[in-house]
Amino acid sequence: MFITFEGLDFCGKSTQVKLLENYLKEKNKNVIVIREPGGTAISEQIRKILLDRINDSMKNETELLLFAASRAQLVHEIILPYLQKKYYVISDRFHDSSIAYQAFGRNLQLEFVIQLQKFVIGNAIPDITFFIDIPVEEVLNRMSKVKNIELDRIETSPDGITLRKIQFYERVRNGYLYLCERESRIKKIDGLLSIEEIHNIIIKYLESVK
Ligand code: TYD
């Protein structure tokens, strides 16, 4: 089974990925966890280029294609082989991130971004996607508690806590909400609930669809 987690930066999905991994392993399931961008030696190198703040001149088109390249490698090297071996494959972000961030957030052409994802992921379509939804104010609130140095290129562009940044995250969130309406595989969860409440919703949902 292929499960992906999505949401705005600081929505708490990485914590939930870890909790789900532990839960499935306790049930003696074979589980592999990956993160995007990254997850293979080649994809981790692309991740460095994408997230390093030194690359602040990166164009939106370049960004889209690098995410796609990283993802293509991950699909063919890891995701498809492990799905064939009947593993639970859990990914911290996947193609919905490109639709939300690059198409909606960066204003790249939606139809093209969707077609590109189809080319990149082929049959590796997630069975379930958990979208952990938090309001944009909460992103900025959580971001302000992190040391600036720890933020990556995408989190720092547009610069600072500006109106442009709020608008960027509003567009990304609208992208996710657009996807939620169209894709029945996406389960939206209120990200303001406690860590434990969110984990329980995820477990219950998984048990109900098995
Ligand atoms: P990372 O630190 O891995 O994510 P998170 O903040 O979720 O822990 O950084 C990933 C950044 O890349 C994040 O800001 C979202 C962005 N991103 C895209 O813009 N498009 C994509 O396709 C993916 C996978 C990520």
Short mmCIF file of C-alpha atoms and ligand atoms in Angstrom, two decimals:
data_model
loop_
_atom_site.label_atom_id
_atom_site.label_comp_id
_atom_site.label_asym_id
_atom_site.label_seq_id
_atom_site.Cartn_x
_atom_site.Cartn_y
_atom_site.Cartn_z
CA MET A 1 0.00 0.00 0.00
CA PHE A 2 1.25 3.47 -0.92
CA ILE A 3 0.46 6.23 1.61
CA THR A 4 1.49 9.87 1.22
CA PHE A 5 1.37 12.80 3.61
CA GLU A 6 0.79 16.35 2.45
CA GLY A 7 0.34 19.80 3.89
CA LEU A 8 1.85 23.23 4.34
CA ASP A 9 5.28 23.61 5.91
CA PHE A 10 5.12 23.02 9.69
CA CYS A 11 1.77 21.21 9.48
CA GLY A 12 3.24 18.34 11.52
CA LYS A 13 3.23 15.65 8.88
CA SER A 14 6.75 14.38 9.60
CA THR A 15 5.71 13.57 13.19
CA GLN A 16 2.69 11.70 11.88
CA VAL A 17 4.80 9.78 9.37
CA LYS A 18 7.02 8.57 12.23
CA LEU A 19 4.04 7.59 14.40
CA LEU A 20 2.44 5.65 11.56
CA GLU A 21 5.72 3.93 10.76
CA ASN A 22 6.05 2.80 14.39
CA TYR A 23 2.42 1.65 14.50
CA LEU A 24 2.76 -0.49 11.36
CA LYS A 25 6.11 -1.93 12.44
CA GLU A 26 4.60 -2.94 15.79
CA LYS A 27 2.05 -4.87 13.76
CA ASN A 28 4.94 -6.62 12.00
CA LYS A 29 4.27 -4.99 8.64
CA ASN A 30 7.06 -4.33 6.18
CA VAL A 31 7.38 -0.57 5.97
CA ILE A 32 9.63 1.81 4.08
CA VAL A 33 9.53 5.55 4.72
CA ILE A 34 10.77 8.09 2.21
CA ARG A 35 10.79 11.86 2.04
CA GLU A 36 10.50 14.27 -0.83
CA PRO A 37 12.50 15.72 -2.29
CA GLY A 38 15.06 13.00 -1.61
CA GLY A 39 14.92 9.31 -0.77
CA THR A 40 17.63 8.07 -3.13
CA ALA A 41 21.30 9.06 -3.49
CA ILE A 42 20.54 11.00 -6.68
CA SER A 43 17.35 12.55 -5.29
CA GLU A 44 19.15 13.68 -2.11
CA GLN A 45 21.68 15.53 -4.29
CA ILE A 46 18.82 17.23 -6.12
CA ARG A 47 17.26 18.04 -2.72
CA LYS A 48 20.41 19.94 -1.75
CA ILE A 49 20.17 22.08 -4.89
CA LEU A 50 16.46 22.71 -4.31
CA LEU A 51 16.59 23.66 -0.65
CA ASP A 52 19.98 25.38 -0.32
CA ARG A 53 19.41 29.08 0.27
CA ILE A 54 22.50 29.84 -1.79
CA ASN A 55 20.32 29.07 -4.84
CA ASP A 56 17.99 32.01 -4.30
CA SER A 57 18.10 32.88 -8.00
CA MET A 58 16.37 29.61 -8.94
CA LYS A 59 13.56 30.09 -11.42
CA ASN A 60 10.14 28.54 -10.86
CA GLU A 61 10.48 26.44 -14.01
CA THR A 62 13.83 25.05 -12.81
CA GLU A 63 12.31 24.29 -9.41
CA LEU A 64 9.42 22.35 -10.96
CA LEU A 65 11.72 20.25 -13.13
CA LEU A 66 14.15 19.48 -10.31
CA PHE A 67 11.30 18.26 -8.10
CA ALA A 68 10.12 16.15 -11.03
CA ALA A 69 13.59 14.71 -11.64
CA SER A 70 14.04 13.84 -7.97
CA ARG A 71 10.61 12.19 -7.93
CA ALA A 72 11.18 10.16 -11.11
CA GLN A 73 14.31 8.61 -9.60
CA LEU A 74 12.47 7.83 -6.37
CA VAL A 75 9.52 6.21 -8.18
CA HIS A 76 11.67 3.87 -10.25
CA GLU A 77 14.43 3.12 -7.75
CA ILE A 78 12.38 2.71 -4.58
CA ILE A 79 8.60 3.11 -4.73
CA LEU A 80 7.66 0.68 -7.49
CA PRO A 81 10.08 -2.09 -6.42
CA TYR A 82 8.89 -1.92 -2.79
CA LEU A 83 5.22 -1.85 -3.75
CA GLN A 84 5.88 -4.97 -5.79
CA LYS A 85 7.37 -6.58 -2.67
CA LYS A 86 4.09 -5.73 -0.88
CA TYR A 87 5.61 -3.18 1.47
CA TYR A 88 3.80 -0.26 3.01
CA VAL A 89 5.48 2.68 1.31
CA ILE A 90 5.00 5.93 3.25
CA SER A 91 6.12 9.17 1.64
CA ASP A 92 6.51 12.52 3.38
CA ARG A 93 5.23 14.60 0.41
CA PHE A 94 4.72 13.41 -3.17
CA HIS A 95 3.27 14.70 -6.45
CA ASP A 96 0.42 16.67 -4.82
CA SER A 97 3.14 18.94 -3.37
CA SER A 98 4.15 19.96 -6.90
CA ILE A 99 0.55 20.73 -7.83
CA ALA A 100 0.03 22.76 -4.65
CA TYR A 101 3.44 24.51 -4.45
CA GLN A 102 4.56 24.85 -8.08
CA ALA A 103 1.23 25.21 -9.91
CA PHE A 104 -0.79 27.11 -7.30
CA GLY A 105 2.00 28.61 -5.18
CA ARG A 106 4.36 29.62 -7.98
CA ASN A 107 1.62 30.18 -10.57
CA LEU A 108 2.95 27.67 -13.10
CA GLN A 109 0.42 26.32 -15.59
CA LEU A 110 -1.77 23.79 -13.76
CA GLU A 111 -2.52 21.49 -16.72
CA PHE A 112 1.17 21.19 -17.55
CA VAL A 113 2.15 20.49 -13.96
CA ILE A 114 -0.52 17.77 -13.74
CA GLN A 115 0.64 16.17 -17.03
CA LEU A 116 4.24 16.26 -15.83
CA GLN A 117 3.27 14.43 -12.64
CA LYS A 118 1.50 11.75 -14.70
CA PHE A 119 4.68 11.26 -16.73
CA VAL A 120 6.83 11.10 -13.61
CA ILE A 121 4.76 8.82 -11.38
CA GLY A 122 3.09 6.51 -13.92
CA ASN A 123 1.40 3.74 -11.97
CA ALA A 124 2.80 4.86 -8.62
CA ILE A 125 -0.44 6.57 -7.59
CA PRO A 126 -0.93 6.80 -3.81
CA ASP A 127 -3.73 4.64 -2.39
CA ILE A 128 -4.29 7.11 0.44
CA THR A 129 -3.10 10.66 0.98
CA PHE A 130 -3.42 12.37 4.35
CA PHE A 131 -3.62 16.14 3.96
CA ILE A 132 -2.93 17.76 7.32
CA ASP A 133 -4.58 21.12 7.03
CA ILE A 134 -3.48 24.14 9.06
CA PRO A 135 -4.38 27.79 8.47
CA VAL A 136 -1.67 30.02 7.01
CA GLU A 137 -1.46 32.07 10.23
CA GLU A 138 -0.42 28.87 11.99
CA VAL A 139 2.37 28.26 9.45
CA LEU A 140 3.74 31.75 10.15
CA ASN A 141 3.26 31.32 13.87
CA ARG A 142 5.18 28.02 13.92
CA MET A 143 7.79 29.39 11.50
CA SER A 144 8.49 32.36 13.79
CA LYS A 145 9.50 29.94 16.56
CA VAL A 146 12.21 28.33 14.42
CA LYS A 147 15.66 29.90 14.06
CA ASN A 148 15.94 31.67 10.70
CA ILE A 149 19.09 29.71 9.85
CA GLU A 150 17.10 26.45 9.97
CA LEU A 151 14.66 27.52 7.27
CA ASP A 152 15.19 26.22 3.71
CA ARG A 153 15.07 28.13 0.41
CA ILE A 154 11.38 27.51 -0.15
CA GLU A 155 10.44 28.55 3.38
CA THR A 156 12.41 31.79 3.00
CA SER A 157 11.07 32.74 -0.44
CA PRO A 158 9.20 35.05 -0.71
CA ASP A 159 11.36 36.82 1.87
CA GLY A 160 10.48 37.29 5.54
CA ILE A 161 7.00 37.34 6.98
CA THR A 162 5.54 39.54 4.32
CA LEU A 163 2.22 39.85 2.60
CA ARG A 164 3.74 37.99 -0.37
CA LYS A 165 4.56 35.06 1.84
CA ILE A 166 1.05 34.95 3.30
CA GLN A 167 -0.38 35.06 -0.21
CA PHE A 168 2.00 32.31 -1.35
CA TYR A 169 0.88 29.95 1.42
CA GLU A 170 -2.78 30.87 0.82
CA ARG A 171 -2.37 29.83 -2.82
CA VAL A 172 -0.62 26.58 -1.82
CA ARG A 173 -3.41 25.79 0.65
CA ASN A 174 -6.03 26.53 -2.01
CA GLY A 175 -4.16 24.10 -4.25
CA TYR A 176 -4.51 21.37 -1.65
CA LEU A 177 -8.20 22.19 -1.16
CA TYR A 178 -8.69 22.00 -4.95
CA LEU A 179 -7.10 18.54 -4.92
CA CYS A 180 -9.22 17.42 -1.95
CA GLU A 181 -12.37 18.14 -3.93
CA ARG A 182 -11.22 16.18 -6.95
CA GLU A 183 -9.36 13.20 -5.49
CA SER A 184 -11.23 10.72 -3.31
CA ARG A 185 -7.90 9.21 -2.16
CA ILE A 186 -7.19 12.39 -0.15
CA LYS A 187 -8.33 12.45 3.47
CA LYS A 188 -8.24 15.93 4.98
CA ILE A 189 -7.42 16.18 8.67
CA ASP A 190 -7.60 19.22 10.95
CA GLY A 191 -3.95 19.94 11.73
CA LEU A 192 -4.83 22.00 14.82
CA LEU A 193 -5.87 18.84 16.66
CA SER A 194 -3.33 17.29 19.03
CA ILE A 195 -0.63 14.96 17.72
CA GLU A 196 -2.36 12.02 19.35
CA GLU A 197 -5.81 12.91 17.97
CA ILE A 198 -4.43 13.19 14.44
CA HIS A 199 -2.60 9.87 14.79
CA ASN A 200 -5.80 8.17 15.97
CA ILE A 201 -7.78 9.56 13.02
CA ILE A 202 -5.12 8.20 10.66
CA ILE A 203 -5.13 4.74 12.24
CA LYS A 204 -8.92 4.54 12.30
CA TYR A 205 -9.13 5.60 8.68
CA LEU A 206 -6.53 3.04 7.60
CA GLU A 207 -8.32 0.26 9.45
CA SER A 208 -11.61 1.26 7.83
CA VAL A 209 -10.32 1.13 4.26
CA LYS A 210 -8.21 -2.05 4.55
P1 TYD B 1 11.18 19.70 3.59
O1 TYD B 1 12.00 20.34 4.64
O2 TYD B 1 11.47 18.35 3.15
O3 TYD B 1 9.63 19.68 3.91
P2 TYD B 1 8.78 19.95 5.17
O4 TYD B 1 8.84 21.43 5.39
O5 TYD B 1 7.47 19.46 4.71
O6 TYD B 1 9.36 19.13 6.28
O7 TYD B 1 11.20 20.73 2.37
C1 TYD B 1 10.43 20.55 1.33
C2 TYD B 1 10.06 21.89 0.78
O8 TYD B 1 9.88 21.72 -0.61
C3 TYD B 1 8.72 22.37 1.33
O9 TYD B 1 8.77 23.77 1.51
C4 TYD B 1 7.75 22.08 0.24
C5 TYD B 1 8.57 22.11 -1.00
N1 TYD B 1 8.13 21.22 -2.09
C6 TYD B 1 7.65 21.77 -3.26
O10 TYD B 1 7.57 22.99 -3.40
N2 TYD B 1 7.27 20.93 -4.28
C7 TYD B 1 7.37 19.57 -4.20
O11 TYD B 1 7.00 18.85 -5.17
C8 TYD B 1 7.87 19.01 -2.96
C9 TYD B 1 8.00 17.54 -2.81
C10 TYD B 1 8.24 19.87 -1.95
#
